[in-house]
DNA sequence: CCGTGCCGTGACAGTCTCGTGAAGACTTGG
DNA sequence: CCAAGTCTTCACGAGACTGTCACGGCACGG
């Protein structure tokens, strides 16, 4: 399986506003006419648009790492429906998702948001409002996939999220997928304590329900690979009662 | 329960999987009846609610660093209106903001989002939908890594509640969970005296029954770590007969 | 000046958290 | 289908943290 979409998602310090590159928006919508009009509206707002007619195609796009900055999903899709699509994307990515649909029932709104969507807009929508909501969401998420992430250095550790490579003292070391995601999450917030819940949500997916201790075990295995002396870690530190953090500096 | 969601997860009696905890939501709304109903709805969803009737009061709350995790703003306010309030908050904070109003005009939606709001919900709203949108937004806000966290400075003390970090004179110091919560509570109300009862309620939980002296002991432990000279504290001060306060600036 | 009550201090046992090893479930590739 | 690698769960023990207590000092009012 390809690497997690978010490996490229957390960029370094952002220069907001000045978007040198147009944000790329994936539109998942089966009705060709609607799709065309949405494309026009979005391109008018200055976005780059990619389209798929089905949820399956959308997921395939994620598989081959054609990562959008934001996803618009129609609820009524042939095959896998919008809710399913949303959940499936959430399993591999934290990309901002807006559900666009004709169904105005509150129950659907709630279901959509619970499925992992960030916003829910009902048709017929006004282009300007959709544009504003997209801007608001991008502003909040600051998602800049595809943009090469700078390498993160912590002590003698050196990791390249984009390439999926970790080195210690110049020597490349092998981490499993989960270990790598875990390390990336910690490294994205150096010095900051992350709770088990936060790590579970970000590494395993927001809808994961299971043992908290799972985190401990992976932390331990990560330590055996990353720490010179796993018993006295000086990178991956435990903060009792709170969680874990990566030693800053 | 007062502070961050993260703390509650491990502390309580094996409560995992439950959607953890009380985020603090600030409701800015002048109509008392609406405010009461919103409070009820939110508390039903398990949030802690603080209220202000005007934008000015809301900003004052930010001034004294009573920081909420999310803000609900009504558009029609006496004095400074909702848009203004939103912009003013954005100047000092990246806290998630939802604008709640009766005005459904698209133009208002766009203006609200452009003013820095994350979402815009029109009255009459369904409680369940509002709840879902709040959850979605909190989820998104938490998921954004690398965000500079809001810091509270008191003298040479510097604490970042979200990051779980405390520094004195730039030097990071280790506090236990309870000590940290206690300090956060005091720091959220600098210069203000907090009684033992208040501290017990906010740090240990409203349903805690035990010795008041418990607070004393933890204050002492906190002092040994936070004060240069624990015998003559100049941060954490005792107010005889009343409680404790954190020396302001 | 003294007594009362409030607060600081040190110690201690119970509780909770975390690290650890191991075993079973699951996934992937051949 | 098997085999290797990986993920998840579980139980146990050491250690950290918490809550309680007793004692003594100090401020305040009489």
XYZ file of C-alpha atoms in Angstrom, chain B:
249
model
C -13.048 18.455 33.911
C -12.328 22.064 33.558
C -9.315 21.981 31.409
C -8.385 20.138 28.346
C -10.009 17.030 27.102
C -6.746 15.201 27.215
C -6.469 15.198 30.928
C -9.695 13.475 31.676
C -9.004 10.439 29.616
C -6.630 8.648 31.870
C -7.683 10.024 35.177
C -11.164 8.741 35.597
C -12.423 5.279 36.354
C -11.628 3.377 33.192
C -13.807 5.470 30.988
C -12.081 4.959 27.716
C -13.823 5.094 24.412
C -16.232 7.623 25.792
C -15.899 10.751 23.674
C -13.725 12.158 26.404
C -14.412 15.384 27.746
C -15.409 18.797 28.351
C -14.107 21.324 25.977
C -14.853 24.836 27.146
C -17.128 26.807 24.841
C -17.643 30.544 25.040
C -21.107 31.693 23.975
C -21.417 35.350 22.983
C -25.104 36.198 22.781
C -27.139 39.068 24.181
C -30.550 37.444 24.276
C -30.694 35.744 27.618
C -33.285 33.178 26.596
C -31.352 32.058 23.558
C -28.223 31.908 25.641
C -29.885 29.675 28.191
C -31.155 27.284 25.554
C -27.783 27.120 23.862
C -26.147 26.457 27.196
C -28.520 23.615 27.854
C -27.956 22.098 24.444
C -24.185 22.310 24.763
C -24.094 20.996 28.278
C -26.209 18.118 27.080
C -23.451 17.388 24.611
C -20.996 17.382 27.477
C -19.340 20.746 26.997
C -18.480 23.270 29.614
C -20.102 26.593 28.809
C -19.128 30.139 29.625
C -21.247 33.053 28.523
C -20.909 36.705 27.790
C -23.623 39.063 26.623
C -21.416 41.350 24.569
C -18.404 41.231 22.324
C -16.517 43.488 24.693
C -16.944 41.063 27.555
C -15.817 38.244 25.324
C -12.642 40.089 24.451
C -12.089 40.849 28.110
C -12.235 37.127 28.762
C -9.447 36.642 26.247
C -7.517 39.468 27.851
C -7.477 37.752 31.188
C -6.638 34.528 29.392
C -9.772 32.626 30.245
C -9.282 30.780 27.007
C -12.089 28.702 25.562
C -11.570 25.878 23.108
C -14.256 27.215 20.808
C -16.373 30.354 20.471
C -19.981 30.726 19.375
C -20.822 34.281 18.343
C -24.200 35.782 17.603
C -24.145 38.374 14.852
C -26.579 40.855 16.363
C -24.892 42.233 19.416
C -25.247 45.568 21.114
C -22.131 47.653 20.643
C -19.498 45.791 18.706
C -21.216 43.378 16.312
C -20.412 39.741 15.590
C -18.150 40.412 12.618
C -16.121 42.913 14.584
C -15.939 40.556 17.508
C -14.735 37.777 15.253
C -11.998 39.926 13.762
C -10.949 41.162 17.175
C -10.607 37.640 18.501
C -8.637 36.633 15.424
C -6.105 39.284 16.221
C -5.211 37.510 19.419
C -6.158 33.901 18.869
C -6.670 31.107 16.364
C -9.430 29.574 18.453
C -12.188 27.927 16.391
C -15.122 30.292 15.873
C -18.664 29.531 14.782
C -21.049 32.346 13.982
C -24.652 31.638 14.915
C -27.341 33.961 13.639
C -30.804 34.369 12.242
C -29.544 36.090 9.118
C -29.420 33.632 6.265
C -28.216 35.967 3.559
C -25.328 34.495 1.634
C -23.587 37.793 1.819
C -23.509 37.537 5.592
C -22.188 34.004 5.463
C -19.333 35.083 3.250
C -18.635 38.135 5.390
C -18.589 36.020 8.520
C -16.196 33.477 7.105
C -13.988 36.194 5.681
C -13.938 37.818 9.097
C -12.152 34.744 10.332
C -14.984 32.461 11.422
C -14.672 28.750 10.720
C -18.342 28.009 10.302
C -21.646 29.800 10.040
C -24.878 28.308 11.356
C -28.285 29.897 10.896
C -31.049 29.993 13.474
C -33.255 28.290 14.153
C -30.658 25.584 14.342
C -31.035 22.042 15.455
C -29.013 21.268 18.526
C -27.759 18.013 17.115
C -26.405 19.698 14.028
C -24.710 22.413 16.007
C -23.178 19.735 18.185
C -21.923 17.826 15.172
C -20.410 20.952 13.649
C -18.695 21.780 16.909
C -17.265 18.290 17.125
C -16.073 18.430 13.532
C -14.403 21.758 14.098
C -12.735 20.746 17.343
C -11.510 17.601 15.653
C -10.024 19.650 12.854
C -8.477 22.208 15.159
C -6.842 19.525 17.241
C -5.591 17.707 14.181
C -3.584 20.608 12.885
C -0.037 19.980 13.936
C 2.641 22.544 14.383
C 0.284 25.271 15.472
C 1.885 27.631 17.876
C 0.092 27.080 21.130
C -1.313 29.857 23.201
C 0.996 30.667 26.037
C 0.358 32.269 29.380
C 3.105 34.372 30.878
C 3.259 35.326 34.509
C 6.507 36.878 35.577
C 9.281 34.566 34.458
C 6.820 31.713 34.206
C 5.620 30.612 30.830
C 3.088 27.880 30.356
C 1.505 26.333 27.309
C -1.597 24.493 28.415
C -2.118 22.748 25.112
C 1.440 21.567 24.833
C 1.714 20.485 28.433
C 4.847 22.517 28.870
C 5.999 24.854 31.634
C 9.129 26.941 31.614
C 10.736 29.198 34.168
C 13.148 31.678 32.720
C 13.126 29.703 29.488
C 14.111 26.517 31.279
C 11.578 23.752 30.985
C 10.492 22.285 34.291
C 8.682 19.080 35.021
C 5.318 19.140 36.764
C 3.025 16.256 37.530
C -0.429 16.244 36.043
C -2.168 17.624 39.099
C 0.446 20.289 39.656
C 0.160 21.342 36.059
C -3.631 21.555 36.164
C -3.451 23.521 39.362
C -1.002 25.991 37.902
C -3.081 26.353 34.754
C -6.151 27.098 36.785
C -4.346 29.756 38.767
C -2.713 31.171 35.682
C -6.048 31.457 33.915
C -7.061 33.945 36.560
C -3.915 35.865 37.335
C -4.113 38.072 40.400
C -7.451 36.650 41.367
C -7.869 34.698 44.577
C -9.227 31.202 44.115
C -10.672 29.387 47.097
C -9.816 25.809 47.880
C -13.327 24.830 46.948
C -13.001 26.455 43.554
C -9.688 24.782 42.926
C -10.971 21.407 44.050
C -13.928 21.747 41.752
C -11.957 22.858 38.748
C -8.893 20.708 39.039
C -10.182 17.598 40.749
C -13.741 17.710 39.435
C -16.990 18.879 40.843
C -17.782 15.493 42.327
C -14.657 15.187 44.380
C -15.199 14.789 48.086
C -12.150 15.015 50.226
C -9.953 17.080 52.384
C -9.497 20.733 51.547
C -5.955 20.421 52.777
C -5.235 18.396 49.692
C -4.933 21.689 47.872
C -2.337 22.935 50.324
C -0.148 19.944 49.790
C -0.176 20.317 46.040
C 0.401 24.040 46.277
C 3.445 23.286 48.316
C 4.741 20.738 45.835
C 4.074 23.192 43.081
C 6.063 25.840 44.915
C 9.099 23.651 45.322
C 9.227 23.373 41.561
C 8.063 26.796 40.472
C 9.433 29.141 43.091
C 13.083 30.129 43.274
C 12.687 30.295 47.041
C 9.723 28.123 48.063
C 9.731 29.607 51.549
C 9.147 33.110 50.233
C 6.938 32.529 47.241
C 6.561 35.362 44.801
C 4.383 33.586 42.269
C 1.962 31.350 44.109
C 0.724 33.424 47.009
C -1.335 32.466 50.009
C -4.273 34.673 50.901
C -4.994 33.769 54.445
C -8.570 32.687 55.034
C -9.457 32.826 51.346
C -7.242 30.697 49.191
C -4.432 31.129 46.716
C -3.640 33.381 43.838
C -0.993 33.732 41.193
C 0.927 36.973 41.353
C 0.049 38.977 38.281
C 2.727 40.368 35.984
